[in-house]
PQR file with spaces between the fields and no chain letter, atoms N, CA, C, O and H, PARSE charges and radii, in Angstrom:
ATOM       1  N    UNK     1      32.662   -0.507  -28.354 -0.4000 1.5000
ATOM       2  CA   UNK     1      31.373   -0.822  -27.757 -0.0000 2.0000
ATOM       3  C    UNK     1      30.821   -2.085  -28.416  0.5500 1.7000
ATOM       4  O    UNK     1      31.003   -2.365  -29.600 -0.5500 1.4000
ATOM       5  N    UNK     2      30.224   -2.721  -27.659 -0.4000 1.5000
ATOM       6  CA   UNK     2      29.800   -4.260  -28.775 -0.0000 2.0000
ATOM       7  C    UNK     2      28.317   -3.603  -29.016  0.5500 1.7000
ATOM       8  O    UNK     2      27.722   -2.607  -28.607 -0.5500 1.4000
ATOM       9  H    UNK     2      30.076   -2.493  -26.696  0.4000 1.0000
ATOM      10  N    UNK     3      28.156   -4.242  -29.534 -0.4000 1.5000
ATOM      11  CA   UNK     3      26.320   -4.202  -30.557 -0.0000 2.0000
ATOM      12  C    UNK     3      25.819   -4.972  -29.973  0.5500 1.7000
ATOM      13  O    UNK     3      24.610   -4.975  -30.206 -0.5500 1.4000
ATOM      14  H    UNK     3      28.640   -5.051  -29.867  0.4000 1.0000
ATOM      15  N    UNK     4      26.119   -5.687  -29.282 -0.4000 1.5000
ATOM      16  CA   UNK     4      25.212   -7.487  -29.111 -0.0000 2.0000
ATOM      17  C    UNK     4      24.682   -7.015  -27.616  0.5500 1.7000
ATOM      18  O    UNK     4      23.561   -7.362  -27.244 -0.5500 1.4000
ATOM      19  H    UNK     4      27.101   -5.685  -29.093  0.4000 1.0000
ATOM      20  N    UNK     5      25.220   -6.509  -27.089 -0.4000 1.5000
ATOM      21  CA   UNK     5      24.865   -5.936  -25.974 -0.0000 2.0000
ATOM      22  C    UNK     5      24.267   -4.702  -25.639  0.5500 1.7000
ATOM      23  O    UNK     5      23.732   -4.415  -24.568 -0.5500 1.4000
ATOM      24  H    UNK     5      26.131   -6.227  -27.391  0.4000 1.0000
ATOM      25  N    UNK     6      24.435   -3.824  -26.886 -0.4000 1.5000
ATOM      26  CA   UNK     6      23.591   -2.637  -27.103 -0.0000 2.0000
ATOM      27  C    UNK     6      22.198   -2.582  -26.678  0.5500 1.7000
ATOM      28  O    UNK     6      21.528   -1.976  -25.842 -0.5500 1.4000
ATOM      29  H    UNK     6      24.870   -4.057  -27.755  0.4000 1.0000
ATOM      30  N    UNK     7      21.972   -3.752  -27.895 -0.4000 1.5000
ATOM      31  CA   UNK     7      20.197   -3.853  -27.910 -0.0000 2.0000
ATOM      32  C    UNK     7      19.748   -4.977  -26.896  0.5500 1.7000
ATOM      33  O    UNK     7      18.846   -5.708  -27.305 -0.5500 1.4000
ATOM      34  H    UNK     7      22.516   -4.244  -28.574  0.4000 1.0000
ATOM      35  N    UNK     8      20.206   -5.200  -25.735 -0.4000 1.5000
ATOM      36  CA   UNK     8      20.434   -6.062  -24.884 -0.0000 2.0000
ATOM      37  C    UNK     8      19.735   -4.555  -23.777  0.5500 1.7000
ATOM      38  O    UNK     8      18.640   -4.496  -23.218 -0.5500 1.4000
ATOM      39  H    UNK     8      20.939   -4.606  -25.403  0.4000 1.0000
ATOM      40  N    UNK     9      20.551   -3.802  -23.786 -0.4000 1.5000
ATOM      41  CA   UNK     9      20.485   -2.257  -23.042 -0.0000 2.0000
ATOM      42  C    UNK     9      19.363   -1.725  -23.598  0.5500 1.7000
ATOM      43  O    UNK     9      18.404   -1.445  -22.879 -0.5500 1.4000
ATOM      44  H    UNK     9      21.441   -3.850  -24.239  0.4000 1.0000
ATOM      45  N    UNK    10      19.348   -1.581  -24.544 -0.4000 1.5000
ATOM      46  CA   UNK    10      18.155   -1.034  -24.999 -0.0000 2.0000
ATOM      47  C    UNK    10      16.690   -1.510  -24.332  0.5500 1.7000
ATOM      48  O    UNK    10      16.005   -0.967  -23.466 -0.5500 1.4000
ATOM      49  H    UNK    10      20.127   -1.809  -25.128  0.4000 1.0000
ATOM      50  N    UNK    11      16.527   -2.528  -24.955 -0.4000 1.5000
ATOM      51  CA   UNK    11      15.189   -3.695  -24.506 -0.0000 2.0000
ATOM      52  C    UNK    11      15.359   -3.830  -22.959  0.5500 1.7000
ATOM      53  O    UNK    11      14.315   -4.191  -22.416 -0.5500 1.4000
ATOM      54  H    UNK    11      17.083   -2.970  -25.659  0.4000 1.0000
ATOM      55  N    UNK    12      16.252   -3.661  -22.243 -0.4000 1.5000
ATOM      56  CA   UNK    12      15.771   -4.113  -20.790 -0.0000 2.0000
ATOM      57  C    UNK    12      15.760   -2.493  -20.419  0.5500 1.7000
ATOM      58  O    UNK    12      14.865   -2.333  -19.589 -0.5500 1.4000
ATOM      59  H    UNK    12      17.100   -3.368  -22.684  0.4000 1.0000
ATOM      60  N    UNK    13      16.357   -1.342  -20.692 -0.4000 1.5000
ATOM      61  CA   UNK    13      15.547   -0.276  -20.170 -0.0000 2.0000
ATOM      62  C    UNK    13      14.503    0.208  -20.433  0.5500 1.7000
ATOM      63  O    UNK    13      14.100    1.188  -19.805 -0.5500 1.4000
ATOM      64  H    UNK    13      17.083   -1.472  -21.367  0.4000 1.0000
ATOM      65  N    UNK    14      13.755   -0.385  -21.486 -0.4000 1.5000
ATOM      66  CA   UNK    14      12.590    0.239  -22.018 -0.0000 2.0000
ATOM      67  C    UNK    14      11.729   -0.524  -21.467  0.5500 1.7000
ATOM      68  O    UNK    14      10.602   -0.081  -21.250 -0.5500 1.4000
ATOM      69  H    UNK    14      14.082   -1.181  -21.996  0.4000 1.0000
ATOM      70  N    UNK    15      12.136   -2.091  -21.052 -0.4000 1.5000
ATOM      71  CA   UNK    15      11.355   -3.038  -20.030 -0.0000 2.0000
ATOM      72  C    UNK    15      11.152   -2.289  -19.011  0.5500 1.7000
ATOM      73  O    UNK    15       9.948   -2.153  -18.790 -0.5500 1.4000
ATOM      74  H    UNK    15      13.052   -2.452  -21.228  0.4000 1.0000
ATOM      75  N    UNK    16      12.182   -1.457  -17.914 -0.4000 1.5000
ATOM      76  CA   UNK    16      12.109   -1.153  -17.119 -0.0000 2.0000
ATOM      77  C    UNK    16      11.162   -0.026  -16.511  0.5500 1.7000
ATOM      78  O    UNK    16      10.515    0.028  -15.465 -0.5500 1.4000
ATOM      79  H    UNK    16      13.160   -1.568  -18.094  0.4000 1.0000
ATOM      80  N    UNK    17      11.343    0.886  -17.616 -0.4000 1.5000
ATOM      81  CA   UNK    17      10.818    2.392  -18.353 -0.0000 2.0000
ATOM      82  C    UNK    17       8.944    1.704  -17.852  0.5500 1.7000
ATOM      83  O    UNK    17       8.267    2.012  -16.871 -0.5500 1.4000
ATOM      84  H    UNK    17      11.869    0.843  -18.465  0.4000 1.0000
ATOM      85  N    UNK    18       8.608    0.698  -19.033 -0.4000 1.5000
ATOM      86  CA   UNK    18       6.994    0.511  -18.522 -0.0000 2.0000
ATOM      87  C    UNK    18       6.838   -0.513  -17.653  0.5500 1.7000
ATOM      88  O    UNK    18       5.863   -1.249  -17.804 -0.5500 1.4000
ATOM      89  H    UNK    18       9.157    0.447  -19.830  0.4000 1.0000
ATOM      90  N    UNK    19       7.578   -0.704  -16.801 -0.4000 1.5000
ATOM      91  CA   UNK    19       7.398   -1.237  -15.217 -0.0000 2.0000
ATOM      92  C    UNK    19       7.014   -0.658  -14.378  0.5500 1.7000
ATOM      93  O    UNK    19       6.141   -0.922  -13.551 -0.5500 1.4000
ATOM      94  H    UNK    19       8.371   -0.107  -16.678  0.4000 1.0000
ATOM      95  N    UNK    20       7.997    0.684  -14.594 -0.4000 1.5000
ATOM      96  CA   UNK    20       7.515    1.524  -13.598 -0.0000 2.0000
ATOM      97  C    UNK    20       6.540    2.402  -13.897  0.5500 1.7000
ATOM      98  O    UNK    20       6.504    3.464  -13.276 -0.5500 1.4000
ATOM      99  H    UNK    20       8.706    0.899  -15.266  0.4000 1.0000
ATOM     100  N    UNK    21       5.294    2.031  -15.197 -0.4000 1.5000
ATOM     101  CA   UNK    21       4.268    3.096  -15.149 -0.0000 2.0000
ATOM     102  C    UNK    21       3.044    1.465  -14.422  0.5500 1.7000
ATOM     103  O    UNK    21       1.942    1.519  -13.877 -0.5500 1.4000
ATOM     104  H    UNK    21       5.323    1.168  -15.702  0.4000 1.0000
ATOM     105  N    UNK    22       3.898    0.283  -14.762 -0.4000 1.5000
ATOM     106  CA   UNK    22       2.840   -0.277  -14.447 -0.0000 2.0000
ATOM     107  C    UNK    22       2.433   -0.457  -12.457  0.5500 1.7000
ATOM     108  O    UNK    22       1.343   -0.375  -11.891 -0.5500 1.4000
ATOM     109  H    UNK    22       4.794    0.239  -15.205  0.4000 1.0000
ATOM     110  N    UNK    23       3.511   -0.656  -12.010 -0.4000 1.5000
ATOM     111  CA   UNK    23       3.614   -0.423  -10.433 -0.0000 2.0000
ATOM     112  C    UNK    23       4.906    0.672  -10.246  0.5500 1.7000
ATOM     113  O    UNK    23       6.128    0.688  -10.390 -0.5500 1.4000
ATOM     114  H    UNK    23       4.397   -0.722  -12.470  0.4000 1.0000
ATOM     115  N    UNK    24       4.108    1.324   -9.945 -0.4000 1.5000
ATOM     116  CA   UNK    24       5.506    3.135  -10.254 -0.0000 2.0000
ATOM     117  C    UNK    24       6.495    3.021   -8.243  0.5500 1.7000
ATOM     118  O    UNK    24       7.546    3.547   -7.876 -0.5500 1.4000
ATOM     119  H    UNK    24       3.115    1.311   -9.829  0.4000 1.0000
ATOM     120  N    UNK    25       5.647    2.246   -7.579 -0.4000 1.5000
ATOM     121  CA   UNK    25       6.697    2.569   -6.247 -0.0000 2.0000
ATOM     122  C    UNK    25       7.647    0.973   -6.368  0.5500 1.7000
ATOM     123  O    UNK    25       8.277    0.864   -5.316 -0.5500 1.4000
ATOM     124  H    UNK    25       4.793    1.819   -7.877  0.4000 1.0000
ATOM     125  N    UNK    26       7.845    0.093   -7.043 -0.4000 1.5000
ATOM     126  CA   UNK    26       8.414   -0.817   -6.908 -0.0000 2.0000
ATOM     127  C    UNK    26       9.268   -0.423   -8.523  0.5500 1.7000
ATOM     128  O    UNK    26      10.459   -0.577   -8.794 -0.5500 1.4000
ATOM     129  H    UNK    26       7.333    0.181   -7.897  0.4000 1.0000
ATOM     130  N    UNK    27       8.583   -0.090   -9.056 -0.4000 1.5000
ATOM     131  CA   UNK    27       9.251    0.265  -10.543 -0.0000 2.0000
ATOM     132  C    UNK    27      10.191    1.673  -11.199  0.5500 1.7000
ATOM     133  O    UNK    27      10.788    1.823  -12.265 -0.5500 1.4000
ATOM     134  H    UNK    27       7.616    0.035   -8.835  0.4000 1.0000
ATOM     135  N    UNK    28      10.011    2.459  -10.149 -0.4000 1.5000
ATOM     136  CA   UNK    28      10.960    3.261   -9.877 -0.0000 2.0000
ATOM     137  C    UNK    28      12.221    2.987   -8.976  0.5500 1.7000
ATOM     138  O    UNK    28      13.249    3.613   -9.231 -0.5500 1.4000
ATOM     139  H    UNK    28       9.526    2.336   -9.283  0.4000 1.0000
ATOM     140  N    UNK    29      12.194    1.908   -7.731 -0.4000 1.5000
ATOM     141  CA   UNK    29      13.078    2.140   -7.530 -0.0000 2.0000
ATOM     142  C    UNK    29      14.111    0.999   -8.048  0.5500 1.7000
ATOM     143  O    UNK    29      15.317    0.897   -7.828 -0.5500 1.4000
ATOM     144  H    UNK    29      11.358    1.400   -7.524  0.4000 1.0000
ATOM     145  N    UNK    30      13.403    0.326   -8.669 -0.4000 1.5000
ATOM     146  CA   UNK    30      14.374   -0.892  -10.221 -0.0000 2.0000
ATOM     147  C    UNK    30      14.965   -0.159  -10.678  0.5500 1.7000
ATOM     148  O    UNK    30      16.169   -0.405  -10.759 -0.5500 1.4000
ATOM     149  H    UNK    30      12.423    0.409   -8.848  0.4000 1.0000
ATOM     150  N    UNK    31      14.287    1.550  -11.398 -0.4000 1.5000
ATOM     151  CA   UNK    31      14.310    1.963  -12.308 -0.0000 2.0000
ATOM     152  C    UNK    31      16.074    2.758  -12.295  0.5500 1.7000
ATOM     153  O    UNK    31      16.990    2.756  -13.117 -0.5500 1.4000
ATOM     154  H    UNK    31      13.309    1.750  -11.332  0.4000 1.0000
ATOM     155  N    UNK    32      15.878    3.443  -10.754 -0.4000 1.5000
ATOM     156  CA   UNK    32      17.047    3.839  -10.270 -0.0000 2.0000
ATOM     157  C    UNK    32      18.091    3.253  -10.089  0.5500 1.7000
ATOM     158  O    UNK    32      19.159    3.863  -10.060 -0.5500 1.4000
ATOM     159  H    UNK    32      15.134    3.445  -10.086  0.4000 1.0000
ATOM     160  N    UNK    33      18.016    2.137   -9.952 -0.4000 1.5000
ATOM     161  CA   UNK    33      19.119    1.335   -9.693 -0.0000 2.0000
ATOM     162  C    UNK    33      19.606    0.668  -11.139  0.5500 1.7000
ATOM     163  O    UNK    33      20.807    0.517  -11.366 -0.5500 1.4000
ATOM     164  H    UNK    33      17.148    1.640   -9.975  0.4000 1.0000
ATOM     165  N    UNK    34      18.866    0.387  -11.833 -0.4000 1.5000
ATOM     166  CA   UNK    34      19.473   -0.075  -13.398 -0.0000 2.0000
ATOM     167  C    UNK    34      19.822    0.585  -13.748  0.5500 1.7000
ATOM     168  O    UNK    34      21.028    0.393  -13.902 -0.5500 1.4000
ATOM     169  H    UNK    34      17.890    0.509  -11.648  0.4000 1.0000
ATOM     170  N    UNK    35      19.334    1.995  -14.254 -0.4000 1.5000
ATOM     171  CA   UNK    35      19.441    3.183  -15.567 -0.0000 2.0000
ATOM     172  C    UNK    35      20.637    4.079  -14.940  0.5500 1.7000
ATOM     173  O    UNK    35      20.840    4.887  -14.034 -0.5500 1.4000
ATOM     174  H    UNK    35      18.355    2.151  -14.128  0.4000 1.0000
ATOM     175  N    UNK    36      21.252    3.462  -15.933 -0.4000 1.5000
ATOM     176  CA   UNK    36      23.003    4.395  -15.915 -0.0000 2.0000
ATOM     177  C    UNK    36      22.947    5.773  -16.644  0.5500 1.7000
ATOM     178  O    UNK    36      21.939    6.115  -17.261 -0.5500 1.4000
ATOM     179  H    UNK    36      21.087    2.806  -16.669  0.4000 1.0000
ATOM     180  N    UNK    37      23.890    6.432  -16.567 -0.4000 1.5000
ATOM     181  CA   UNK    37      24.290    7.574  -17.621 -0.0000 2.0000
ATOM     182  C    UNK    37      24.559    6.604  -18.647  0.5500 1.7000
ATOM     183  O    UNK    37      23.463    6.499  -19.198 -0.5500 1.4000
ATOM     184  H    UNK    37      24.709    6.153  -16.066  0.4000 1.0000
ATOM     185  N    UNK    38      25.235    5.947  -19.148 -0.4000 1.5000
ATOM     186  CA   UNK    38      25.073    5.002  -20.658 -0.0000 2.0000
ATOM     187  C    UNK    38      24.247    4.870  -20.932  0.5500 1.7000
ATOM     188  O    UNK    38      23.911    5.519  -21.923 -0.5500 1.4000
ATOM     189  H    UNK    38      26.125    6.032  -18.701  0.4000 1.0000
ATOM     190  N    UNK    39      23.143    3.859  -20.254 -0.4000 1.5000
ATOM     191  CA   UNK    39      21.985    3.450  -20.646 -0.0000 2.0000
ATOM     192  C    UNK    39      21.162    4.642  -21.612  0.5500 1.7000
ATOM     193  O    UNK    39      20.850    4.514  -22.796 -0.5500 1.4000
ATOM     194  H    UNK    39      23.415    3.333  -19.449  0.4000 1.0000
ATOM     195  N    UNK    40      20.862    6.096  -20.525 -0.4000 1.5000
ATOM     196  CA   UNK    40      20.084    6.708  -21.079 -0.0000 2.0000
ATOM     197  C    UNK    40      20.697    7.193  -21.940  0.5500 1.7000
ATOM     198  O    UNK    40      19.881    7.625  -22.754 -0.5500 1.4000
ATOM     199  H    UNK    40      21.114    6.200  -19.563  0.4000 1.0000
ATOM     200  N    UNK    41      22.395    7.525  -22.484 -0.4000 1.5000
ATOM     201  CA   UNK    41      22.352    8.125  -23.555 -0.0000 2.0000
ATOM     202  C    UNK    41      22.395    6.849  -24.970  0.5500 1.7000
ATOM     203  O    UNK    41      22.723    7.019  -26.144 -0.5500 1.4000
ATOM     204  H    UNK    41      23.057    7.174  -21.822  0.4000 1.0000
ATOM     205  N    UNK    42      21.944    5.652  -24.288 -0.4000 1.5000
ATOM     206  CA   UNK    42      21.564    4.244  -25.775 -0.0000 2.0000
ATOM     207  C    UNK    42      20.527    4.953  -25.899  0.5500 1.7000
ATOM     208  O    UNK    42      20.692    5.987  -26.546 -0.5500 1.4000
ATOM     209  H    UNK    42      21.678    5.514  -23.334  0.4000 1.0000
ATOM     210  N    UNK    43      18.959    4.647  -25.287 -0.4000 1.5000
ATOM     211  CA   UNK    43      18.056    5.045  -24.870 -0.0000 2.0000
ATOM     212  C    UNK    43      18.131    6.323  -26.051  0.5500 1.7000
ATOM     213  O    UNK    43      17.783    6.252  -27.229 -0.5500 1.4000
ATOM     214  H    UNK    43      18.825    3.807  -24.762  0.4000 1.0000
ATOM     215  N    UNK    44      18.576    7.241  -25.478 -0.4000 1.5000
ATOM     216  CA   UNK    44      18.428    8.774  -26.249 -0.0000 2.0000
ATOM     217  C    UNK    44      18.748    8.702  -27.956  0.5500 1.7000
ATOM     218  O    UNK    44      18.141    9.042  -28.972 -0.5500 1.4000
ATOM     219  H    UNK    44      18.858    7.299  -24.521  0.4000 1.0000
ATOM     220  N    UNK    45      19.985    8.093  -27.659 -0.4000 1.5000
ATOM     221  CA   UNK    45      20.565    8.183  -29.302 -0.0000 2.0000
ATOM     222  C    UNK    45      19.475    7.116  -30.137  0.5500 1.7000
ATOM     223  O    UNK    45      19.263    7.283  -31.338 -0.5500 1.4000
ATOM     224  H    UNK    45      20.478    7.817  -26.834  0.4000 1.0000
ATOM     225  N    UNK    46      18.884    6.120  -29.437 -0.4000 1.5000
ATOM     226  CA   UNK    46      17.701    5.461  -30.452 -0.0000 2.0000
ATOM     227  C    UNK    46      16.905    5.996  -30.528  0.5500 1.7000
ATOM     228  O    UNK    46      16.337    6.102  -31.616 -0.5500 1.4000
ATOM     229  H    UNK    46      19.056    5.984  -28.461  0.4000 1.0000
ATOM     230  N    UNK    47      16.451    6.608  -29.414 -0.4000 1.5000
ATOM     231  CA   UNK    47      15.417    7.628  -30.344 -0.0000 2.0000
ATOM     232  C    UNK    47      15.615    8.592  -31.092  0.5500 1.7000
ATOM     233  O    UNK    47      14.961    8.567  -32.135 -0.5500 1.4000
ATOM     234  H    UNK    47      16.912    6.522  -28.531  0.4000 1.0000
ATOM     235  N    UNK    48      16.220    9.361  -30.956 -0.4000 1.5000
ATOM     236  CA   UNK    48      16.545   10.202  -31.972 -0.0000 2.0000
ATOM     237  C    UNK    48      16.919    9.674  -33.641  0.5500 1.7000
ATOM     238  O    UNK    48      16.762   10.270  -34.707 -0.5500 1.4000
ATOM     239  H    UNK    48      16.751    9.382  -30.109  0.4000 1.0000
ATOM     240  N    UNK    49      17.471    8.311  -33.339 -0.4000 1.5000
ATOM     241  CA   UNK    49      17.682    8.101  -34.751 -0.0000 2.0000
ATOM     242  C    UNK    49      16.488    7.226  -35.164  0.5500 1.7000
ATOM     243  O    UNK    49      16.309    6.990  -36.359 -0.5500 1.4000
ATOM     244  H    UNK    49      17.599    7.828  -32.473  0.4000 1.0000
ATOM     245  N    UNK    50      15.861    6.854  -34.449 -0.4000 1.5000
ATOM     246  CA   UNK    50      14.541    6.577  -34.847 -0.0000 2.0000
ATOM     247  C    UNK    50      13.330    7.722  -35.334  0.5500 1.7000
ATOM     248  O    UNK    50      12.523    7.615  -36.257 -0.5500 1.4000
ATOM     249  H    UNK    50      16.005    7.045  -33.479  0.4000 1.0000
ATOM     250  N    UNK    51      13.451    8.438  -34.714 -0.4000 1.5000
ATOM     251  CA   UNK    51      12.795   10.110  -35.040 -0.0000 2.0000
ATOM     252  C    UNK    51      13.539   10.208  -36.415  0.5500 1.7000
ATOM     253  O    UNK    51      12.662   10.150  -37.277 -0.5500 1.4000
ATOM     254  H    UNK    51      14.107    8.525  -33.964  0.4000 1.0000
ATOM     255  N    UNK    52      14.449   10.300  -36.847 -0.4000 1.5000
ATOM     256  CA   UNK    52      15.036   10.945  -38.175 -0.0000 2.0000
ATOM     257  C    UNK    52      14.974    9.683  -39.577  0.5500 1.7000
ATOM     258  O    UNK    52      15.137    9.798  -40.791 -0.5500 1.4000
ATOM     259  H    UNK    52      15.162   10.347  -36.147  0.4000 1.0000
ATOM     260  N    UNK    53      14.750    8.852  -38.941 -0.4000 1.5000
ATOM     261  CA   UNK    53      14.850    7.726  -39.912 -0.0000 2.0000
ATOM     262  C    UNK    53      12.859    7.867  -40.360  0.5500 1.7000
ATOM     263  O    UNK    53      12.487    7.950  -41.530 -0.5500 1.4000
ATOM     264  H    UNK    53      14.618    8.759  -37.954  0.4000 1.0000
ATOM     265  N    UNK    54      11.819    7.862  -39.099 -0.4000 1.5000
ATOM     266  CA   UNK    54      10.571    8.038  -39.518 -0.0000 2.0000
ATOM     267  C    UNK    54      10.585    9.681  -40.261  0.5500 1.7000
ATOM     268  O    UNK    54       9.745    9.969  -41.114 -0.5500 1.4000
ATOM     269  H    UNK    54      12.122    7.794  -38.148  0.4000 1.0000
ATOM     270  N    UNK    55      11.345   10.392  -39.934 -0.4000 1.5000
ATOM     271  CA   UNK    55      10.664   11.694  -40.298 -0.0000 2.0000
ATOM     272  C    UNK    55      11.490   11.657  -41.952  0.5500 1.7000
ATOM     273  O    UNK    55      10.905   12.296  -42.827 -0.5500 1.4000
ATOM     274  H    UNK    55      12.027   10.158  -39.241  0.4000 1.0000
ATOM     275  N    UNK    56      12.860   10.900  -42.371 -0.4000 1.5000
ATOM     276  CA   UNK    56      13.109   10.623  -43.396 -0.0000 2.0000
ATOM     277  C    UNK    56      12.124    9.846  -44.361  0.5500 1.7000
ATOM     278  O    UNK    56      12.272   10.123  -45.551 -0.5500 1.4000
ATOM     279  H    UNK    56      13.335   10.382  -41.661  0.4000 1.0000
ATOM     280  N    UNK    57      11.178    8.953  -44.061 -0.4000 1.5000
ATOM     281  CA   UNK    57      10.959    7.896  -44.532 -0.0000 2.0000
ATOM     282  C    UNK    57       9.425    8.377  -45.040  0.5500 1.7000
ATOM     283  O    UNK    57       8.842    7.849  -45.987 -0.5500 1.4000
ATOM     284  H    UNK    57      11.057    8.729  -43.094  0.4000 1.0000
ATOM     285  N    UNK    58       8.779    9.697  -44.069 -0.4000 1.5000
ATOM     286  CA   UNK    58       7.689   10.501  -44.382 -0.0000 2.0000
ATOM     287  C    UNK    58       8.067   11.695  -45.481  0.5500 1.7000
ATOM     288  O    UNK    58       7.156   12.446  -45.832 -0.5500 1.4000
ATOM     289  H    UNK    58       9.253   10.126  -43.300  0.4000 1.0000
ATOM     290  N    UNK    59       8.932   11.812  -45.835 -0.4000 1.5000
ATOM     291  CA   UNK    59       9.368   12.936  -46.855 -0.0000 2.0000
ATOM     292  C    UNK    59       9.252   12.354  -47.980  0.5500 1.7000
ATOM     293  O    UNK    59       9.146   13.113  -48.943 -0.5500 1.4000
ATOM     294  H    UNK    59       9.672   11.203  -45.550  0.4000 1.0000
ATOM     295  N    UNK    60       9.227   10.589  -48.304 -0.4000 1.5000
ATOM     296  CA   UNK    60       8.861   10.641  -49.737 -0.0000 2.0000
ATOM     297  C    UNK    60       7.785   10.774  -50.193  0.5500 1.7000
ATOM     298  O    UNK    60       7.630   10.799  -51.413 -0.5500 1.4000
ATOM     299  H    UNK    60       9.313    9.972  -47.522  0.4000 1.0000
């Protein structure tokens, strides 16, 4: 998998993500047509390791 393109995926679905809260009938159907099964599991796995890295970083 390259990296360089990861966060390439990342940043344009999360672009996409508050597009569609900002005009939700033109921004949903972007939304459908970009967001892969990959995408959301980049998407998923950053958050989650973002969740564990803040909830690490609150334990000291």
């Amino acid at each position: 998998m390259n990296t360089d393109r990861l966060s390439d995926l990342v940043v344009g679905t999360a672009g996409d993500i508050a597009g569609a809260f900002v005009d939700p009938r033109q921004g949903l159907g972007k939304l459908r047509s970009v967001v892969t099964p990959r995408a959301l599991v980049a998407v998923a796995a950053g958050l989650v390791v973002g969740f564990l890295l803040a909830r690490s970083g609150r334990r000291d």
